CSV table of C-alpha atoms in Angstrom, one decimal:
chain,number,residue,atom,x,y,z
Z,1,MET,CA,110.7,170.1,56.0
Z,2,SER,CA,108.4,171.6,58.6
Z,3,GLY,CA,105.9,174.6,57.9
Z,4,VAL,CA,108.4,177.0,59.1
Z,5,GLU,CA,111.1,175.7,56.9
Z,6,VAL,CA,108.8,175.8,53.8
Z,7,ILE,CA,108.0,179.6,54.7
Z,8,SER,CA,111.8,180.3,55.2
Z,9,THR,CA,112.7,178.7,51.9
Z,10,ILE,CA,109.9,180.4,49.7
Z,11,SER,CA,110.9,183.7,51.3
Z,12,ALA,CA,114.5,183.0,50.5
Z,13,VAL,CA,113.7,182.1,46.7
Z,14,ALA,CA,111.7,185.4,46.5
Z,15,GLY,CA,114.7,187.2,47.9
Z,16,ILE,CA,117.2,185.7,45.6
Z,17,ILE,CA,115.1,186.5,42.5
Z,18,GLY,CA,114.7,190.1,43.8
Z,19,GLN,CA,118.5,190.2,44.0
Z,20,SER,CA,118.7,189.1,40.4
Z,21,ILE,CA,116.3,191.8,39.5
Z,22,ASP,CA,118.5,194.4,41.1
Z,23,LEU,CA,121.3,193.2,39.1
Z,24,TYR,CA,119.1,193.7,35.9
Z,25,GLU,CA,118.2,197.3,37.0
Z,26,ARG,CA,121.9,198.2,37.8
Z,27,PHE,CA,123.4,197.0,34.6
Z,28,GLN,CA,120.8,196.4,31.6
Z,29,LYS,CA,121.2,199.9,30.3
Z,30,ASP,CA,125.0,200.0,30.1
Z,31,LEU,CA,125.3,196.6,28.9
Z,32,LYS,CA,122.7,196.4,25.9
Z,33,LEU,CA,121.6,193.1,26.6
Z,34,SER,CA,119.8,190.9,24.2
Z,35,ASP,CA,116.1,191.2,23.5
Z,36,THR,CA,115.6,187.7,25.3
Z,37,LEU,CA,117.5,188.8,28.2
Z,38,GLU,CA,115.7,192.2,28.5
Z,39,ALA,CA,112.3,190.5,28.2
Z,40,LEU,CA,112.9,188.3,31.5
Z,41,LYS,CA,112.8,191.2,33.9
Z,42,GLY,CA,109.0,191.4,33.9
Z,43,PRO,CA,108.4,187.6,34.4
Z,44,MET,CA,111.0,187.5,37.2
Z,45,VAL,CA,109.2,190.5,39.1
Z,46,LEU,CA,106.0,188.5,38.9
Z,47,LEU,CA,107.8,185.5,40.1
Z,48,ARG,CA,109.2,187.4,43.0
Z,49,ASP,CA,105.8,189.0,44.1
Z,50,THR,CA,103.8,185.7,43.7
Z,51,LEU,CA,106.4,183.8,45.9
Z,52,ALA,CA,106.2,186.7,48.7
Z,53,ILE,CA,102.5,186.3,48.9
Z,54,CYS,CA,103.0,182.5,49.0
Z,55,ALA,CA,105.1,182.8,51.9
Z,56,ARG,CA,102.6,185.1,53.8
Z,57,ASN,CA,99.8,182.7,53.2
Z,58,PHE,CA,101.8,179.7,54.2
Z,59,GLU,CA,102.5,181.4,57.6
Z,60,GLU,CA,98.8,182.0,58.1
Z,61,LYS,CA,98.1,178.4,57.4
Z,62,LYS,CA,101.2,176.5,58.6
Z,63,SER,CA,99.5,174.8,61.6
Z,64,HIS,CA,96.8,173.3,59.3
Z,65,ILE,CA,99.0,171.9,56.6
Z,66,PRO,CA,99.4,168.1,56.7
Z,67,LYS,CA,102.7,166.5,56.9
Z,68,GLU,CA,102.0,164.7,53.6
Z,69,LEU,CA,101.6,168.0,51.8
Z,70,LEU,CA,104.7,169.4,53.4
Z,71,GLU,CA,106.6,166.4,52.1
Z,72,ALA,CA,105.1,166.7,48.5
Z,73,LEU,CA,106.2,170.5,48.6
Z,74,GLU,CA,109.5,169.8,49.8
Z,75,GLU,CA,111.2,168.7,46.7
Z,76,ILE,CA,109.6,171.5,44.7
Z,77,ILE,CA,110.6,174.2,46.9
Z,78,GLU,CA,114.1,173.0,47.3
Z,79,GLY,CA,114.2,172.8,43.4
Z,80,CYS,CA,113.0,176.4,43.2
Z,81,TYR,CA,115.8,177.4,45.7
Z,82,GLU,CA,118.5,175.7,43.4
Z,83,LYS,CA,117.2,177.2,40.0
Z,84,ALA,CA,116.9,180.8,41.8
Z,85,GLN,CA,120.6,180.5,43.0
Z,86,GLU,CA,121.7,179.2,39.7
Z,87,LEU,CA,120.0,182.2,37.9
Z,88,GLU,CA,121.5,184.6,40.2
Z,89,ASN,CA,125.0,183.2,39.9
Z,90,ILE,CA,124.7,183.3,36.0
Z,91,LEU,CA,123.6,187.0,36.1
Z,92,LYS,CA,126.2,187.9,38.6
Z,93,LYS,CA,129.0,186.3,36.3
Z,94,THR,CA,127.4,188.0,33.1
Z,95,MET,CA,126.9,191.4,34.6
Z,96,HIS,CA,130.3,192.2,36.1
Z,97,GLY,CA,133.0,193.0,33.7
Z,98,GLU,CA,133.6,195.1,30.6
Z,99,LYS,CA,130.5,196.2,28.7
Z,100,ASP,CA,131.5,194.7,25.5
Z,101,GLY,CA,132.2,191.3,26.9
Z,102,TRP,CA,128.8,190.5,28.6
Z,103,LEU,CA,127.9,187.9,25.8
Z,104,LYS,CA,131.0,186.0,26.1
Z,105,ARG,CA,130.7,186.0,30.0
Z,106,TYR,CA,127.3,184.7,29.8
Z,107,ARG,CA,128.1,181.9,27.4
Z,108,THR,CA,130.9,180.8,29.9
Z,109,ALA,CA,128.6,181.2,32.8
Z,110,VAL,CA,125.7,178.9,31.1
Z,111,THR,CA,127.8,176.4,29.6
Z,112,GLY,CA,130.3,175.9,32.5
Z,113,ARG,CA,133.1,173.8,32.7
Z,114,PHE,CA,131.4,170.6,31.0
Z,115,GLY,CA,130.0,172.5,28.2
Z,116,LYS,CA,126.4,172.0,29.4
Z,117,GLY,CA,124.2,174.4,31.4
Z,118,ARG,CA,120.7,176.0,31.7
Z,119,LYS,CA,120.0,179.4,30.1
Z,120,VAL,CA,118.4,182.0,32.1
Z,121,GLU,CA,115.0,181.8,30.1
Z,122,ASP,CA,115.0,178.1,30.8
Z,123,LEU,CA,115.6,178.7,34.5
Z,124,VAL,CA,112.8,181.3,34.8
Z,125,LYS,CA,110.3,179.0,32.9
Z,126,ALA,CA,111.3,176.0,35.3
Z,127,LEU,CA,110.5,178.4,38.2
Z,128,TYR,CA,107.2,179.3,36.8
Z,129,THR,CA,106.4,175.5,36.4
Z,130,ASP,CA,107.3,175.0,40.1
Z,131,LEU,CA,105.4,178.2,41.2
Z,132,GLN,CA,102.2,176.9,39.3
Z,133,GLN,CA,102.4,173.5,41.4
Z,134,ILE,CA,102.5,175.6,44.6
Z,135,VAL,CA,99.8,178.1,44.0
Z,136,ASN,CA,97.4,175.6,42.3
Z,137,ASN,CA,97.1,173.3,45.5
Z,138,ASP,CA,93.6,173.3,46.8
Z,139,LEU,CA,94.7,173.7,50.5
Z,140,VAL,CA,97.1,176.4,50.4
Z,141,ARG,CA,96.2,178.2,47.1
Z,142,SER,CA,98.0,181.3,46.8
Z,143,ALA,CA,96.6,182.9,43.8
Z,144,THR,CA,93.4,184.4,42.5
Z,145,SER,CA,92.1,183.7,39.1
Z,146,THR,CA,93.5,187.0,37.7
Z,147,ARG,CA,97.1,186.2,39.1
Z,148,LEU,CA,96.8,182.6,37.5
Z,149,VAL,CA,96.0,184.1,34.1
Z,150,GLU,CA,98.8,186.5,34.6
Z,151,LEU,CA,101.1,183.4,35.2
Z,152,LYS,CA,99.9,181.5,32.1
Z,153,GLU,CA,100.5,184.5,29.9
Z,154,SER,CA,103.8,185.0,31.2
Z,155,ILE,CA,104.7,181.4,30.4
Z,156,LYS,CA,103.5,181.9,27.0
Z,157,LYS,CA,105.8,184.8,26.3
Z,158,LEU,CA,108.6,182.9,27.7
Z,159,ASP,CA,108.0,180.1,25.3
Z,160,SER,CA,108.0,182.4,22.5
Z,161,LEU,CA,111.3,184.0,23.2
Z,162,PRO,CA,114.3,183.1,21.0
Z,163,SER,CA,117.3,181.4,22.5
Z,164,SER,CA,119.6,183.8,24.6
Z,165,LEU,CA,122.4,181.5,23.1
Z,166,PRO,CA,121.2,180.7,19.6
Z,167,GLU,CA,124.8,179.6,18.7
Z,168,GLU,CA,125.0,177.0,21.4
Z,169,ASN,CA,123.4,173.5,21.5
Z,170,ILE,CA,122.2,173.7,25.2
Z,171,PRO,CA,119.7,171.1,26.5
Z,172,GLU,CA,116.2,172.6,26.7
Z,173,SER,CA,114.6,170.3,29.1
Z,174,PHE,CA,115.4,169.4,32.7
Z,175,ASN,CA,113.7,168.4,35.9
Z,176,SER,CA,111.8,170.9,37.8
Z,177,GLY,CA,113.0,169.3,41.1
Z,178,GLY,CA,116.4,167.7,41.9
Z,179,GLY,CA,116.6,164.1,41.7
Z,180,ALA,CA,114.1,161.4,40.7
Z,181,GLN,CA,110.7,162.8,39.5
Z,182,THR,CA,107.8,161.5,41.5
Z,183,ASN,CA,104.0,162.5,41.0
Z,184,TYR,CA,102.7,163.4,44.3
Z,185,ILE,CA,99.2,162.7,44.8
Z,186,ASN,CA,98.6,162.8,48.4
Z,187,GLN,CA,94.9,162.5,49.6
Z,188,GLY,CA,93.8,164.9,46.8
Z,189,TYR,CA,96.1,167.6,47.6
Z,190,GLY,CA,97.1,168.1,44.0
Z,191,ILE,CA,100.8,168.5,44.0
Z,192,GLN,CA,102.4,167.2,40.8
Z,193,ASN,CA,106.0,167.3,39.6
Z,194,ASN,CA,106.3,168.1,36.0
Z,195,VAL,CA,108.6,166.2,33.8
Z,196,ASN,CA,110.2,168.0,30.7
Z,197,GLY,CA,107.5,170.6,30.7
Z,198,GLN,CA,104.5,168.3,30.7
Z,199,GLN,CA,102.1,168.4,33.7
Z,200,ASN,CA,100.4,165.4,35.0
Z,201,HIS,CA,97.2,166.1,36.6
Z,202,GLY,CA,95.6,163.7,39.1
Z,203,GLY,CA,91.8,163.8,39.7
Z,204,THR,CA,89.6,166.8,39.7
Z,205,GLN,CA,91.0,170.0,41.1
Z,206,THR,CA,88.5,172.7,42.5
Z,207,TYR,CA,89.8,176.2,43.0
Z,208,HIS,CA,89.0,178.3,46.0
Z,209,TYR,CA,89.9,181.9,46.3
Z,210,GLY,CA,89.9,183.6,49.8
Z,211,LYS,CA,90.6,187.2,50.9
Z,212,ASP,CA,94.2,186.6,51.6
Z,213,GLN,CA,95.0,185.5,48.3
Z,214,ILE,CA,96.7,187.6,45.5
């Protein structure tokens, strides 16, 4: 994946999440969604805005990003894209239809044909995990200390939410990227893939904040 492709994919993810937010705004009052689904709009807005800033910062630095780092970012960013698409698809299937039937549609959208799926709160949390790996990178750091605190606080709030499908036994853990999980430590660039919500840190990371950051 080239620098241009990285920027394009990050922008696409931000756009997809923006479309999901639009769905919320169009239907949430009429459908009377659960507290958990209602609580996800704020974290999604923070995701969208941070990803948009990331794309702009990558654009400015794309000629200086080493190939090894681009390769490390590729799996993470592609995983973000897949999760964002899955999130939007679930919300589309949930929001469109009779007002009283949204929960049944949501359950069907999540469980799918094989009885297994990922709830929207799990998808949003996984997107946050991926986003942290991007913005925490020393070379392409895209968040100020204030924004990092906001991201961490948002994750805590997500963790405290009750299940959006309390009656369903849906797996809670999944990989933040597609395929086999690999810990990337490329010449100290500090990209890690998380497995089941645990973060593996390699070496010491130094945080630098510049004027173009969030």
